[in-house]
């Protein structure tokens, strides 16, 4: 996973609420055994409109996406995070996310920034004309107009993003604890093993 | 004396392998269900890093999303080819990955095959008090038998395959209590649609919802699975219903469930899981069952719910400006005008199936309405897709397949089908579908498809009248 510390650039002012992962990447794009190339199907239904935001020259390759409440709701498909990543998006800014999406995003080096609606409204305004800066280390979003918004993030997620950590390797260090848990489980609830 | 705990807290505490200083816990996973769409990249990851599956005995793979619902075997019993090459490749990958990594596998033509969330409880692989994950958000379903079950992404699928654990933050707790008795024609689906409309699509975000109250207790396991299935539509990663005698009676004797003395020990343990008196939830919502009508969605979010007797709302009637915009966009997509009566909306397609509503009780409820009637002339496509091979056989033994076929509906092979239209079962662009599935998202049932979520009885009613219909009028 590519580490993430500072991201600066244009931000796509999508702004919609309840953007579900079927909208981010429709199911027919899920028929693949690879993680690559998902950007082609990203936001397909929105991009059917020739005047859509994503394909405007000023937002091509924009590293930031601004959205409304409950971004990434619905299906657990990690393909949504892969699709955003393939579009070049490294940061999403929204008032709230679905729990599954925000986890998937972090595991793919995408930072889900949570800011209140008022801040989102201001950033949407700025995004129409100017770039936005996001600094994970200082947990701030700033604009060329002296706007400065700070955001909260779970410290573990922050560390994973900053260092580009592979969570499986991290968990494997707890191998002995998992062994011990399994032993206790077998002793206390042996019937938890499938009967056949 | 120990602090009173909720059902969720008891299950969580029983699965903590390690607790980190920031509250993050390494949680043991008792059951891992795998399907063909969200697993190939995880198996590829294991191969790339030389890792193996830590507990293949706790892992069960079954293809469901891509499988066609037309015949899978020819007259001679040979497997028919999958015509879509991409679907075929995903199915082939699972068929190879399962034996390569030594995990349990139910083949697409096996009698037990079905939607993973129907198969898990049906086989007794899913158990109360267990932690269950699957790369599918409707894993919440298994909460209906009292398991802490939730959907995960593909990176987490790989993490569970490799370590049988997940790193998780504890969720907040939410109680949705439905008290009283529902009226005639009101099913579990109507209860959960009503709940979703009440709490909103993000109402349960960050929470695990425990469904309580007399109306929930009165439900069969099939009904409870329907309720918990759609916890995710209210934003909650998991739903829970405390296991009770109904649960034990359902699970007893199922293939993977404990047997003999093990069964007795298991039941004693499961009985100890119920939320203690005096426990508190972070959020409580109370609903009067008498307020719930047969329900239907009008928009493109599962929170867009009205009683079938209602009308399409005016976007201006919503207080939240972003909801006003969303509602206006939804109505444009759905081709509806504010003030239209829901019962005047005609439908060309009917889908009875999905992990929400494809169990035997759903088949019976739909057949009871269809019996002795015919599909309306304007309904072009009406399919009934049982949730598993076992449901299909049971329905056929009861003669339900004949009722559907004689009315002009198609009786199909089990799978996810038109719920998400990854297989050939799709709703054409611009057309409407009365669907017993769980999501009315833009393009969910096919590009441009317009979905109205309803119960099996309501879908059956729409099939015979050709429009959204109050099933109570057909029950007179």
PDB file of C-alpha atoms in Angstrom, chain A residues 16-18 20 22 27 30-35 45 70 74-79 82 97 99-100 104 107 154 156 166-169 171-172 174 177-179 181-182 185 189 191-196, chain B residues 14-15 18 20 22 28 30-31 41 51 54-55 57 84 87 90 104 136-137 151-156 158-159 165 167 169 201 205-206 237 256-257 266 269-270 303 320 322 329 420 422 439 441 444:
ATOM      1  CA  UNK A  16     -24.395  14.052  -3.209  1.00  0.00           C
ATOM      2  CA  UNK A  17     -25.596  12.181  -0.105  1.00  0.00           C
ATOM      3  CA  UNK A  18     -26.073   8.380   0.184  1.00  0.00           C
ATOM      4  CA  UNK A  20     -23.803   3.863  -2.673  1.00  0.00           C
ATOM      5  CA  UNK A  22     -23.328   0.368  -6.753  1.00  0.00           C
ATOM      6  CA  UNK A  27     -21.989  -4.879 -10.325  1.00  0.00           C
ATOM      7  CA  UNK A  30     -17.162  -6.830 -10.467  1.00  0.00           C
ATOM      8  CA  UNK A  31     -16.774  -9.789 -12.785  1.00  0.00           C
ATOM      9  CA  UNK A  32     -13.028  -9.787 -12.595  1.00  0.00           C
ATOM     10  CA  UNK A  33     -10.384 -11.647 -10.676  1.00  0.00           C
ATOM     11  CA  UNK A  34      -8.034  -8.647 -10.565  1.00  0.00           C
ATOM     12  CA  UNK A  35      -7.970  -5.334  -8.672  1.00  0.00           C
ATOM     13  CA  UNK A  45     -24.326   5.971 -14.296  1.00  0.00           C
ATOM     14  CA  UNK A  70     -23.251   8.276   4.164  1.00  0.00           C
ATOM     15  CA  UNK A  74     -24.624  -0.424   0.538  1.00  0.00           C
ATOM     16  CA  UNK A  75     -22.558  -3.266  -0.831  1.00  0.00           C
ATOM     17  CA  UNK A  76     -19.260  -4.189   0.862  1.00  0.00           C
ATOM     18  CA  UNK A  77     -17.467  -4.409  -2.508  1.00  0.00           C
ATOM     19  CA  UNK A  78     -13.875  -3.262  -2.068  1.00  0.00           C
ATOM     20  CA  UNK A  79     -13.978  -2.701  -5.822  1.00  0.00           C
ATOM     21  CA  UNK A  82     -10.112   0.105  -6.070  1.00  0.00           C
ATOM     22  CA  UNK A  97     -19.244   7.164   5.551  1.00  0.00           C
ATOM     23  CA  UNK A  99     -18.491   1.625   8.164  1.00  0.00           C
ATOM     24  CA  UNK A 100     -17.458  -0.961   5.578  1.00  0.00           C
ATOM     25  CA  UNK A 104     -11.926  -0.609   2.681  1.00  0.00           C
ATOM     26  CA  UNK A 107      -6.792  -0.577   3.400  1.00  0.00           C
ATOM     27  CA  UNK A 154      -8.590   6.745  14.476  1.00  0.00           C
ATOM     28  CA  UNK A 156      -4.430   3.065  14.163  1.00  0.00           C
ATOM     29  CA  UNK A 166       0.189  -4.322   5.588  1.00  0.00           C
ATOM     30  CA  UNK A 167      -2.316  -5.335   8.277  1.00  0.00           C
ATOM     31  CA  UNK A 168      -1.869  -9.078   7.799  1.00  0.00           C
ATOM     32  CA  UNK A 169       1.862  -8.908   8.633  1.00  0.00           C
ATOM     33  CA  UNK A 171      -1.617  -9.451  12.879  1.00  0.00           C
ATOM     34  CA  UNK A 172       0.768 -12.328  12.242  1.00  0.00           C
ATOM     35  CA  UNK A 174      -0.024 -11.902  17.336  1.00  0.00           C
ATOM     36  CA  UNK A 177      -2.247 -15.005  21.063  1.00  0.00           C
ATOM     37  CA  UNK A 178      -4.387 -16.519  18.313  1.00  0.00           C
ATOM     38  CA  UNK A 179      -3.012 -20.003  19.120  1.00  0.00           C
ATOM     39  CA  UNK A 181      -7.387 -18.248  21.968  1.00  0.00           C
ATOM     40  CA  UNK A 182      -8.058 -21.295  19.794  1.00  0.00           C
ATOM     41  CA  UNK A 185     -12.106 -21.995  22.673  1.00  0.00           C
ATOM     42  CA  UNK A 189     -16.847 -24.426  23.672  1.00  0.00           C
ATOM     43  CA  UNK A 191     -19.080 -27.678  20.032  1.00  0.00           C
ATOM     44  CA  UNK A 192     -18.135 -24.525  18.117  1.00  0.00           C
ATOM     45  CA  UNK A 193     -16.189 -26.689  15.685  1.00  0.00           C
ATOM     46  CA  UNK A 194     -18.480 -27.663  12.806  1.00  0.00           C
ATOM     47  CA  UNK A 195     -20.022 -31.088  13.558  1.00  0.00           C
ATOM     48  CA  UNK A 196     -18.889 -32.511  10.219  1.00  0.00           C
TER      49      UNK A 196
ATOM     50  CA  UNK B  14     -16.116 -13.798  24.035  1.00  0.00           C
ATOM     51  CA  UNK B  15     -14.094 -13.213  20.859  1.00  0.00           C
ATOM     52  CA  UNK B  18      -6.055  -9.154  22.033  1.00  0.00           C
ATOM     53  CA  UNK B  20      -4.931  -2.761  22.036  1.00  0.00           C
ATOM     54  CA  UNK B  22      -6.617   2.475  21.682  1.00  0.00           C
ATOM     55  CA  UNK B  28     -11.584 -14.257  16.466  1.00  0.00           C
ATOM     56  CA  UNK B  30     -15.817 -18.470  14.044  1.00  0.00           C
ATOM     57  CA  UNK B  31     -17.188 -18.831  10.532  1.00  0.00           C
ATOM     58  CA  UNK B  41      -8.203 -11.168  -5.282  1.00  0.00           C
ATOM     59  CA  UNK B  51       0.304 -17.690   2.939  1.00  0.00           C
ATOM     60  CA  UNK B  54      -5.342 -20.784   8.859  1.00  0.00           C
ATOM     61  CA  UNK B  55      -8.679 -22.526   9.540  1.00  0.00           C
ATOM     62  CA  UNK B  57     -12.463 -26.080   8.648  1.00  0.00           C
ATOM     63  CA  UNK B  84     -20.753 -15.214 -19.909  1.00  0.00           C
ATOM     64  CA  UNK B  87     -18.798 -15.033 -14.843  1.00  0.00           C
ATOM     65  CA  UNK B  90     -14.935 -16.137 -11.504  1.00  0.00           C
ATOM     66  CA  UNK B 104     -15.167 -26.587   2.277  1.00  0.00           C
ATOM     67  CA  UNK B 136     -20.850  -9.380   1.269  1.00  0.00           C
ATOM     68  CA  UNK B 137     -22.719  -6.707   3.194  1.00  0.00           C
ATOM     69  CA  UNK B 151     -19.842  -7.888   5.651  1.00  0.00           C
ATOM     70  CA  UNK B 152     -16.177  -7.290   4.933  1.00  0.00           C
ATOM     71  CA  UNK B 153     -14.074  -6.092   2.004  1.00  0.00           C
ATOM     72  CA  UNK B 154     -11.696  -8.271   0.045  1.00  0.00           C
ATOM     73  CA  UNK B 155      -8.608  -7.156   2.031  1.00  0.00           C
ATOM     74  CA  UNK B 156     -10.422  -8.334   5.156  1.00  0.00           C
ATOM     75  CA  UNK B 158      -7.641 -12.174   2.867  1.00  0.00           C
ATOM     76  CA  UNK B 159      -6.923 -11.168   6.487  1.00  0.00           C
ATOM     77  CA  UNK B 165      -9.162 -12.797  12.958  1.00  0.00           C
ATOM     78  CA  UNK B 167      -8.812  -5.948  13.772  1.00  0.00           C
ATOM     79  CA  UNK B 169     -13.163  -1.186  16.881  1.00  0.00           C
ATOM     80  CA  UNK B 201     -30.130   4.815   5.565  1.00  0.00           C
ATOM     81  CA  UNK B 205     -23.988   3.782  11.113  1.00  0.00           C
ATOM     82  CA  UNK B 206     -21.320   2.868  13.668  1.00  0.00           C
ATOM     83  CA  UNK B 237     -22.904  -3.364   9.751  1.00  0.00           C
ATOM     84  CA  UNK B 256     -22.980 -28.687  10.849  1.00  0.00           C
ATOM     85  CA  UNK B 257     -24.844 -27.935  14.118  1.00  0.00           C
ATOM     86  CA  UNK B 266     -24.417 -25.240  23.127  1.00  0.00           C
ATOM     87  CA  UNK B 269     -24.449 -21.296  26.360  1.00  0.00           C
ATOM     88  CA  UNK B 270     -26.725 -19.648  23.788  1.00  0.00           C
ATOM     89  CA  UNK B 303     -34.965   4.772   3.393  1.00  0.00           C
ATOM     90  CA  UNK B 320     -32.880  18.482   4.896  1.00  0.00           C
ATOM     91  CA  UNK B 322     -29.508  17.535   0.603  1.00  0.00           C
ATOM     92  CA  UNK B 329     -32.973  13.080  -8.524  1.00  0.00           C
ATOM     93  CA  UNK B 420     -27.841  -7.308  -8.264  1.00  0.00           C
ATOM     94  CA  UNK B 422     -24.529  -9.939 -12.122  1.00  0.00           C
ATOM     95  CA  UNK B 439     -31.669  -2.416  -2.559  1.00  0.00           C
ATOM     96  CA  UNK B 441     -30.137   1.777  -5.841  1.00  0.00           C
ATOM     97  CA  UNK B 444     -28.899  -2.129  -9.075  1.00  0.00           C
TER      98      UNK B 444
END
